[in-house]
Structure formats: C-alpha cells, structure tokens
Short mmCIF file of N, CA and C in Angstrom, two decimals:
data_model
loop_
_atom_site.label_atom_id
_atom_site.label_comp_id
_atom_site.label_asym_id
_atom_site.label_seq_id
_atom_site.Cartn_x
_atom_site.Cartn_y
_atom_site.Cartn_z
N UNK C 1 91.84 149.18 118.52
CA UNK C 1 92.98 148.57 117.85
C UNK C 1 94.24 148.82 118.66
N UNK C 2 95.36 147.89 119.12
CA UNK C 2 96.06 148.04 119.08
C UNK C 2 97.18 148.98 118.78
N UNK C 3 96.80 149.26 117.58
CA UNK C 3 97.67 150.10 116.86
C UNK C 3 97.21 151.73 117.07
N UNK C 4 96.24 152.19 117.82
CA UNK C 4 96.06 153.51 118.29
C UNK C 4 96.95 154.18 118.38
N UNK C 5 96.61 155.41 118.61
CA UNK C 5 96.82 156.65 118.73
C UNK C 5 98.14 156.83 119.47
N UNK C 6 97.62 156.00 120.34
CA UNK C 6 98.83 155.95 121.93
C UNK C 6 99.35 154.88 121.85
N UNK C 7 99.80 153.64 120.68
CA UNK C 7 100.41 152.48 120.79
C UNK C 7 101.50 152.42 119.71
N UNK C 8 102.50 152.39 120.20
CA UNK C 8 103.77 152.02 119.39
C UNK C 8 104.42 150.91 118.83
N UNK C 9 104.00 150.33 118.26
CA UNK C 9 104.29 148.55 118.22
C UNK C 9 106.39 148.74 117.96
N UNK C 10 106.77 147.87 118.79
CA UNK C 10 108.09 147.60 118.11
C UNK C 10 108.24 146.76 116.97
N UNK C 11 107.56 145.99 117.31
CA UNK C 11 107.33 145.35 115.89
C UNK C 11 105.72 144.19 115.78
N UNK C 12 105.45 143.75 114.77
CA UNK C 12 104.10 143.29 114.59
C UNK C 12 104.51 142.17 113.29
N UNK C 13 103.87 141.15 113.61
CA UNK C 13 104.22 140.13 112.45
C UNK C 13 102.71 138.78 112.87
N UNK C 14 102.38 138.30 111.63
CA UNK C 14 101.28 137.73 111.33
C UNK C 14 101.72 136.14 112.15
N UNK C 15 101.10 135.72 113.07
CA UNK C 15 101.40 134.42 113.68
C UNK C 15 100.19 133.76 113.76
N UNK C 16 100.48 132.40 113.78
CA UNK C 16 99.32 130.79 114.77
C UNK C 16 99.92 130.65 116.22
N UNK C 17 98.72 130.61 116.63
CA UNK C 17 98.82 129.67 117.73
C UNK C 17 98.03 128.76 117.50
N UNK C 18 98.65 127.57 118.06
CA UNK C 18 97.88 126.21 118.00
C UNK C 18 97.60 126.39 119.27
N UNK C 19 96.16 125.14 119.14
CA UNK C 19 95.34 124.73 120.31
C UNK C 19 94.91 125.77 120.99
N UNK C 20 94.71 126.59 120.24
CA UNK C 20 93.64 128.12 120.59
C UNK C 20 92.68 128.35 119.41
N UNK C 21 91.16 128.80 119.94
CA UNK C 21 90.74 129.35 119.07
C UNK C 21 90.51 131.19 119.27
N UNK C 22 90.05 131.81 118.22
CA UNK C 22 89.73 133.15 118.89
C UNK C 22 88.03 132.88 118.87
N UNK C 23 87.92 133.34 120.52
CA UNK C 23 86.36 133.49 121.07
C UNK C 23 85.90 134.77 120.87
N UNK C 24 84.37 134.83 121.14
CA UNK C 24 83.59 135.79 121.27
C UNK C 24 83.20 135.43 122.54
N UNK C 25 83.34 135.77 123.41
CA UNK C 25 83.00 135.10 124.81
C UNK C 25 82.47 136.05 125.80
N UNK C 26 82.80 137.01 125.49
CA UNK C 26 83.04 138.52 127.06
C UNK C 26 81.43 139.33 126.04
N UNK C 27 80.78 138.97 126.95
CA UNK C 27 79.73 139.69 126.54
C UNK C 27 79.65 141.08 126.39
N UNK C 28 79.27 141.57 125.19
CA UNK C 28 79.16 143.48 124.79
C UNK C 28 78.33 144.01 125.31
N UNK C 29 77.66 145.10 124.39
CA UNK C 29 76.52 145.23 124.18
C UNK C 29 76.07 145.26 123.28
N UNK C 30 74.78 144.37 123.27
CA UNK C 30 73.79 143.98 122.84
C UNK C 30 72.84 145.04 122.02
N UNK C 31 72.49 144.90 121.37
CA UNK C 31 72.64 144.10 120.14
C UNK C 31 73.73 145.03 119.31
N UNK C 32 74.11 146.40 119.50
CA UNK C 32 75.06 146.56 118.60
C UNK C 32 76.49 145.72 118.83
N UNK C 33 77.29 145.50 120.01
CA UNK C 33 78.22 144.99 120.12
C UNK C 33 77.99 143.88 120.67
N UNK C 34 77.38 142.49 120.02
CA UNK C 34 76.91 141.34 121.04
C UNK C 34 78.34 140.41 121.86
N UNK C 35 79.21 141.06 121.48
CA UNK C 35 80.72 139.98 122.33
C UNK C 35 82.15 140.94 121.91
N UNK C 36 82.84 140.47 122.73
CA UNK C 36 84.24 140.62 122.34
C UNK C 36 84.94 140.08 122.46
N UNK C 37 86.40 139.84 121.50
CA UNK C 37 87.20 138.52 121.52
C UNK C 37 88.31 138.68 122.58
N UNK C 38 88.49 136.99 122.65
CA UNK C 38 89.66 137.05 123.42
C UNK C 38 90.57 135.44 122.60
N UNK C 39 91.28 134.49 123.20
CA UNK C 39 91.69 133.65 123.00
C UNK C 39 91.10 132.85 123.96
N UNK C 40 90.74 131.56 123.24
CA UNK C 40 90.29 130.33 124.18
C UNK C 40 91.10 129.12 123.89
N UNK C 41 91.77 128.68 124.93
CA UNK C 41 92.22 127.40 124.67
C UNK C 41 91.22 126.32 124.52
N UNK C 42 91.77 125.38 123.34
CA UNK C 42 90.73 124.25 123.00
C UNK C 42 91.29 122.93 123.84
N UNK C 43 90.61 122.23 123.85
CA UNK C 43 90.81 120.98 124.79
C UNK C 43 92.54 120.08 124.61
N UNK C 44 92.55 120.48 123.01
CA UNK C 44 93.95 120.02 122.91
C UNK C 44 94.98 120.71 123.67
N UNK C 45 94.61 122.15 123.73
CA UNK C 45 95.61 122.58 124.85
C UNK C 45 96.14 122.06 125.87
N UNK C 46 95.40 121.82 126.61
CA UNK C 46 95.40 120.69 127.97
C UNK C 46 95.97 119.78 128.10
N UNK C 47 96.80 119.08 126.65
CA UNK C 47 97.45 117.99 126.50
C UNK C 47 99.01 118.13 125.63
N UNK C 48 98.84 119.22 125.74
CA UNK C 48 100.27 119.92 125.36
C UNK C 48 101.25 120.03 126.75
N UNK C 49 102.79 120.12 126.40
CA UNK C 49 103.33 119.98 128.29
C UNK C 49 103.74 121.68 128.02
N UNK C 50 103.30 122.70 127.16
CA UNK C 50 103.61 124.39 126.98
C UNK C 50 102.46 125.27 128.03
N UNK C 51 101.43 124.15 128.05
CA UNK C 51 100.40 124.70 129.15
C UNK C 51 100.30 124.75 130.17
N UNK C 52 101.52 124.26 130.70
CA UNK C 52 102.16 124.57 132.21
C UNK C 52 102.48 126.46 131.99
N UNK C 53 101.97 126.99 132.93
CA UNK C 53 102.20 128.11 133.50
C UNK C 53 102.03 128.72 134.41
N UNK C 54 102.45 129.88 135.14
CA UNK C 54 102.04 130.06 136.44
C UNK C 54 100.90 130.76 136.65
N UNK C 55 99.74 130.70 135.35
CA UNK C 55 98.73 131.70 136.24
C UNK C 55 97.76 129.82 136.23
N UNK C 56 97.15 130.05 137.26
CA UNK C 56 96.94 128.55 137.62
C UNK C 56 95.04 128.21 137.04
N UNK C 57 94.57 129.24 136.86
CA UNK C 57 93.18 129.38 136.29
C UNK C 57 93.20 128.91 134.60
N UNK C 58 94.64 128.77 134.35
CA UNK C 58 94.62 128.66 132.32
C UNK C 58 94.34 126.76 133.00
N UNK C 59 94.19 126.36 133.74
CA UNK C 59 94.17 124.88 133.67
C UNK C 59 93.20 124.43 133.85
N UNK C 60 91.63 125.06 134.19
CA UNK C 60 90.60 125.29 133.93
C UNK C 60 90.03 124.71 132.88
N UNK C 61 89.64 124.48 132.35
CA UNK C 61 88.89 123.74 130.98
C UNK C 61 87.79 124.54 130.95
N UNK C 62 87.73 125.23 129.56
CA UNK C 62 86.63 126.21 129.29
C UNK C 62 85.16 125.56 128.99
N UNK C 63 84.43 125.92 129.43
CA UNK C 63 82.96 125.76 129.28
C UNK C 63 82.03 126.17 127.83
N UNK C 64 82.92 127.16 127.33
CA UNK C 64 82.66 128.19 126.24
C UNK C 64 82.63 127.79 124.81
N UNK C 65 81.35 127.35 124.03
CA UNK C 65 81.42 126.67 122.59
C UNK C 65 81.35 127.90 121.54
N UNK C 66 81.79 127.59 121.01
CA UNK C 66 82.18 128.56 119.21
C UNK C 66 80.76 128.60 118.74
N UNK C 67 80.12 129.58 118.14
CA UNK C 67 79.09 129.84 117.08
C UNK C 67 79.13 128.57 116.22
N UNK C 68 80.06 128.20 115.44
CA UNK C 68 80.26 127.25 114.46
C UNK C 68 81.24 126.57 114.97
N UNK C 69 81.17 125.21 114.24
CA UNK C 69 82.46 124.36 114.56
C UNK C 69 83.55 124.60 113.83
N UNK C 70 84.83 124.53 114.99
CA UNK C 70 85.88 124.55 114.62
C UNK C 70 86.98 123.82 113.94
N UNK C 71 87.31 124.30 112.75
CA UNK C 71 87.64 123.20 112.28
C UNK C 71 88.76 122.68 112.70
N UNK C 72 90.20 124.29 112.50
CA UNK C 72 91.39 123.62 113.12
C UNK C 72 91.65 124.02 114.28
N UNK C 73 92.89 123.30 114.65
CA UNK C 73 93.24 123.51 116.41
C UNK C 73 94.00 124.73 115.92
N UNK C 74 94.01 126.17 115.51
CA UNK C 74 94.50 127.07 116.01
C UNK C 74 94.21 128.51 115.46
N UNK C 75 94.71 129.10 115.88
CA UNK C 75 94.60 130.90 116.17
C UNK C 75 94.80 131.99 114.94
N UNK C 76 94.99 132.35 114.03
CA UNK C 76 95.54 133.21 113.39
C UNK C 76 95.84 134.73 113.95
N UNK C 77 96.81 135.03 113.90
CA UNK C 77 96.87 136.43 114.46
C UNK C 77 98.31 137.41 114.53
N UNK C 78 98.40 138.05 115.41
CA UNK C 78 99.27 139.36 115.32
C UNK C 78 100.19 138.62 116.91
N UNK C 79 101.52 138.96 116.24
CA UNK C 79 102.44 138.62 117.40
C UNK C 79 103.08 140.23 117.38
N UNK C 80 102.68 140.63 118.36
CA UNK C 80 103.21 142.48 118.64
C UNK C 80 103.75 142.47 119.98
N UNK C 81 105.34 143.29 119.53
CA UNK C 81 106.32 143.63 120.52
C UNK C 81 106.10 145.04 120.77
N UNK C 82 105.59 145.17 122.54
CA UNK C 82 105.46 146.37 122.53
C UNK C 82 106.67 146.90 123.94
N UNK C 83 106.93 148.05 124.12
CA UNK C 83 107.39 148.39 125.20
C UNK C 83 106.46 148.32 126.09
N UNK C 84 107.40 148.31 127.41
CA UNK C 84 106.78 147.94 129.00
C UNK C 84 105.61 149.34 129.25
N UNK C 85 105.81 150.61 128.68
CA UNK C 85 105.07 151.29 129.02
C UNK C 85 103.34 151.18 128.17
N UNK C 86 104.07 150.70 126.81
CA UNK C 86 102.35 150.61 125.79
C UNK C 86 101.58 149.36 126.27
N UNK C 87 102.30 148.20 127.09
CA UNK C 87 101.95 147.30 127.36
C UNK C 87 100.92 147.75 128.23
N UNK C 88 101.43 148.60 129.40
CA UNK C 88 100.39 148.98 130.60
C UNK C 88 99.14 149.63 129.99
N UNK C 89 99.58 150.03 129.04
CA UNK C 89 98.49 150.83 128.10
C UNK C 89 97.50 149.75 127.32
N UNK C 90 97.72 148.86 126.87
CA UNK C 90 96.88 147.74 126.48
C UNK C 90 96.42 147.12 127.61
N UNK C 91 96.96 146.97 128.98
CA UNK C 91 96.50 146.55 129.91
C UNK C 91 95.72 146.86 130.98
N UNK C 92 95.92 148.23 130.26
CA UNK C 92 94.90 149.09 131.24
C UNK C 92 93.41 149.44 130.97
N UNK C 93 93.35 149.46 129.17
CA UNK C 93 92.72 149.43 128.16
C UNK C 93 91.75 148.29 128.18
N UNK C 94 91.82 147.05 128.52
CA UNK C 94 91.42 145.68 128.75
C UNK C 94 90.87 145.59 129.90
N UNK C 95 90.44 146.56 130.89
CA UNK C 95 90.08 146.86 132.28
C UNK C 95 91.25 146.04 133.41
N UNK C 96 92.76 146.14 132.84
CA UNK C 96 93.32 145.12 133.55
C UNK C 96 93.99 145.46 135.11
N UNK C 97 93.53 146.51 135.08
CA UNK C 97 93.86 147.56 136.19
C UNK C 97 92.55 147.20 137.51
N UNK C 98 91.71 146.87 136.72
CA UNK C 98 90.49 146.92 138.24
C UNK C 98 90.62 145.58 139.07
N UNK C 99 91.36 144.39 138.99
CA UNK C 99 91.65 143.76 139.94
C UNK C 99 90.79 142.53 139.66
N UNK C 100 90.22 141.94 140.47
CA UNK C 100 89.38 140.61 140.61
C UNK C 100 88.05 141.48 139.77
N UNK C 101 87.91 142.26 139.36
CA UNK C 101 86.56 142.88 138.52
C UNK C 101 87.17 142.54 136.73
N UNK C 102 88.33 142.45 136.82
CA UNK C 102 89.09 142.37 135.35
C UNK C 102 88.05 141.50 134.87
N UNK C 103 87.91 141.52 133.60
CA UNK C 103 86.99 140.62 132.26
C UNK C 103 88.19 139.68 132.02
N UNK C 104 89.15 139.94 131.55
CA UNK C 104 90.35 139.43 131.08
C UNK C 104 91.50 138.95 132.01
N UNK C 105 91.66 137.32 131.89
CA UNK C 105 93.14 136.93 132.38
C UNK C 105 94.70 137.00 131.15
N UNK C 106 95.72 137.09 131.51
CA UNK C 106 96.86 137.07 130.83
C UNK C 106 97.02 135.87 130.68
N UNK C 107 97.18 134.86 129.85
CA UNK C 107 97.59 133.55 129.85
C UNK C 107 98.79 133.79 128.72
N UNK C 108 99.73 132.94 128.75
CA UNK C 108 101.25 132.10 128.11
C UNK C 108 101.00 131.25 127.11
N UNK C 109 101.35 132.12 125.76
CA UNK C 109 100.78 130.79 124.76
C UNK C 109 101.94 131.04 123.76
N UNK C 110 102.06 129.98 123.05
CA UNK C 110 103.02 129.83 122.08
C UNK C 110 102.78 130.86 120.76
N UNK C 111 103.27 131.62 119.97
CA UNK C 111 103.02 132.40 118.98
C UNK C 111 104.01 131.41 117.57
N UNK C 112 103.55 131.03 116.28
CA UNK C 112 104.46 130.54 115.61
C UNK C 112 104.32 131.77 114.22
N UNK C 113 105.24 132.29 114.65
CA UNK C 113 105.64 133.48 112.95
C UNK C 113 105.10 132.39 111.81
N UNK C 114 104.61 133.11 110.84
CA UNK C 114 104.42 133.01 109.52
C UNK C 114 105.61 132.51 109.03
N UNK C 115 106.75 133.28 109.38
CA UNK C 115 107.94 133.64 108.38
C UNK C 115 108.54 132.38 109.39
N UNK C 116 108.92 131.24 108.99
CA UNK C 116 109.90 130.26 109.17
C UNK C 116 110.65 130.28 109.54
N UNK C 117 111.57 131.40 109.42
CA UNK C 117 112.86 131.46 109.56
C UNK C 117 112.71 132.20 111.12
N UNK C 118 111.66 132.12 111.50
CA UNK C 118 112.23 133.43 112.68
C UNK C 118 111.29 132.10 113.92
N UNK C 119 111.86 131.62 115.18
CA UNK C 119 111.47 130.80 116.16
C UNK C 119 109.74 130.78 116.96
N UNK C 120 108.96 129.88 117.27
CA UNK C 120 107.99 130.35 118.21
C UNK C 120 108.70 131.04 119.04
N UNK C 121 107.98 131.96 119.13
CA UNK C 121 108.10 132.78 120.84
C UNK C 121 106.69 132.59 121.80
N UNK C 122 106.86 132.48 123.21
CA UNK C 122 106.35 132.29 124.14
C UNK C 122 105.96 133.93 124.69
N UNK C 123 103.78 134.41 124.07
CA UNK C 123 103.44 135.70 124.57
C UNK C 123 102.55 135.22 125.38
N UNK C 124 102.01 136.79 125.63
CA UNK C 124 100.83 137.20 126.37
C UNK C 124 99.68 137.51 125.53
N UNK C 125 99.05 136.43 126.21
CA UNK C 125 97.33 136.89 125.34
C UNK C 125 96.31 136.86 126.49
N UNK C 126 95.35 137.57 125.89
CA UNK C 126 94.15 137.60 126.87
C UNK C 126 92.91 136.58 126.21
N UNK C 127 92.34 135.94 127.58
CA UNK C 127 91.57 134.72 127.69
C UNK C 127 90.49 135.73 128.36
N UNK C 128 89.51 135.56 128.21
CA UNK C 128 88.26 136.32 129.15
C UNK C 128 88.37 135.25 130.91
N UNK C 129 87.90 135.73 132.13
CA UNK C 129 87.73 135.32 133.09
C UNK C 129 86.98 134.30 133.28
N UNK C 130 86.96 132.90 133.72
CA UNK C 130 86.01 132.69 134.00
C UNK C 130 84.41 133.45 134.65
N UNK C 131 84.82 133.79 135.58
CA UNK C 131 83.33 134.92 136.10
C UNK C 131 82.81 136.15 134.54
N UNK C 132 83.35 135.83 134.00
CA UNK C 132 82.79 137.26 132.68
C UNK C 132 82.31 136.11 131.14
N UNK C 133 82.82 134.62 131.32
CA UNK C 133 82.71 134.14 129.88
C UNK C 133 81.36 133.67 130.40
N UNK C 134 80.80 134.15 129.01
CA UNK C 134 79.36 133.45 128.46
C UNK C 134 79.32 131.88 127.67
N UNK C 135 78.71 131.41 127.65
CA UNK C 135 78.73 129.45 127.36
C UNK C 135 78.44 129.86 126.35
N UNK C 136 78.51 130.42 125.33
CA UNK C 136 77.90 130.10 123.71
C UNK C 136 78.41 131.23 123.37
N UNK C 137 79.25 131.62 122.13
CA UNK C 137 79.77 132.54 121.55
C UNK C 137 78.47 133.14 120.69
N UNK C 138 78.14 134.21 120.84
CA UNK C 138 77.17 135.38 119.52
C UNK C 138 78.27 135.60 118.56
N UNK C 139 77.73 135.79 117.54
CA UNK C 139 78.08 136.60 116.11
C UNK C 139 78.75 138.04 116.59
N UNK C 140 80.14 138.31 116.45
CA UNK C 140 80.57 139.29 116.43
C UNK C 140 79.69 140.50 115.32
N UNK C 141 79.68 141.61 115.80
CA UNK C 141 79.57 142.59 114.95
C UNK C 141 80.49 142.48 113.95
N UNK C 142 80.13 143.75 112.86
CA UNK C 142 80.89 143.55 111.88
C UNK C 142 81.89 144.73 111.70
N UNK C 143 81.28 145.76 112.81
CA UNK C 143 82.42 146.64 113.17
C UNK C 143 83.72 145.93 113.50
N UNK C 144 83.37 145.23 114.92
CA UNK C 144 84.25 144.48 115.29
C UNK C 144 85.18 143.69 114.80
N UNK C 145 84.83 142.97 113.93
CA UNK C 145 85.35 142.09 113.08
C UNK C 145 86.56 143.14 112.16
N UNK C 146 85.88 143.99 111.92
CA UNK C 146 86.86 144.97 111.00
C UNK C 146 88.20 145.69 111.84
N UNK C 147 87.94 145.96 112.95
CA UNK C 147 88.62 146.19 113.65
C UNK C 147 89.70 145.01 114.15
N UNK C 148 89.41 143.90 114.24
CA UNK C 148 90.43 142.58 114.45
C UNK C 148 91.28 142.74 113.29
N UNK C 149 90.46 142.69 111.71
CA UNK C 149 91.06 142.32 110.98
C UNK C 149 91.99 143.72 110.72
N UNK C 150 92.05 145.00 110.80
CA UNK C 150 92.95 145.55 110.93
C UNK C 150 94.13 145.49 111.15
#
C-alpha cells in the first residue's frame, strides 16, 4: 500500500481517469499472486490530444485484454500528493530503480477529483512495460484486491 509505514501522503483524494482501465497485466506469482495492477490505456486514449507526452512508448497500443469486458472508458482511483523524497520511495518500491529491467513505465494521465470543485490535474501512474505485460489479464487475488481497495 501506498500508505505504508514509510509513506506520507500530502494529501489523497478519490479520482477517474478516463480512457484508462486498471490492468492485471505484470505477471505474479502464481497461483497465490497470479498478476499485479497497473493502469492501461484503452484505445480511446489514443484519440485524445492529453496523450501527447514525452515518454514515447505510452503511444504504443497495448496488446493486453481485461478478464471481462469493459464496460466504461475509465479508472477509479486515488490521486496522492506525495513529496519528492516518498515518491523515490514508491519508485523504488515498483523496481523503478533497476533500469531497462523495470516492470513498470511512468506514463502522464489526467486525474479528475470526485469533488468538482477542485480541477483535473495532470499525474504519474504506472503502466506495466511492454517486455513484462502478459496478453490476457488473470483474476487478481483477493489479497490483492484488498490491498487496492485500501
């Protein structure tokens, strides 16, 4: 979780992203942990002009299908402001430190607050690598799952 031991959120608030779904893509282990999530852009992404960014692999078109069909184009989730140091700490956490071995890319996606009154902001989420995503999402555990929904 995020919210560990060693993570300080500045702040945390319930957001969508559109034209993302959340994947199971980055293969676990089997059979207790069969995947782990990341964010996948869905095809509508691609036709949005917000998907311009500079890491040049988000323009890629994923290979990677959902367990079940999806119904809507987007994300439910946690928009968390962290400092530059907990960041390295989630990023390091994510194997984001080992280089071209990383599981996980950083991609630029729109976050839209729950709360109306407060603007999309433009974060960082993690997409699994091409070289690490599996073509067919498994059934998350249910550990896992508990742990997201945390």
């Amino acid at each position: 979780s995020v919210c560990g031991k060693n993570i300080h959120p500045i702040r945390m608030e319930p957001c969508i992203i559109y034209n993302c779904r959340l994947a199971f893509n980055l293969s676990g282990f089997p059979p207790v942990e069969p995947a782990m999530g990341s964010l996948e852009p869905l095809p509508s992404f691609y036709e949005k002009n917000d998907a311009k960014t500079d890491h040049p692999s988000i323009l890629k078109r994923s290979e990677s299908k959902p367990l079940l069909a999806y119904g809507k184009q987007e994300c439910h989730g946690a928009l968390i402001k962290l400092s530059a140091h907990d960041y390295e700490l989630v990023y390091r956490s994510e194997g984001g430190d080992q280089g071209a071995l990383c599981s996980y890319e950083e991609i630029i996606v729109v976050c839209v607050p729950y709360d109306k009154s407060r603007a999309p902001v433009r974060a960082v989420g993690f997409r699994v690598r091409e070289h690490a995503r599996i073509e067919q999402d498994p059934c998350p555990s249910k550990r896992y799952m508990d742990i997201i929904r945390e």
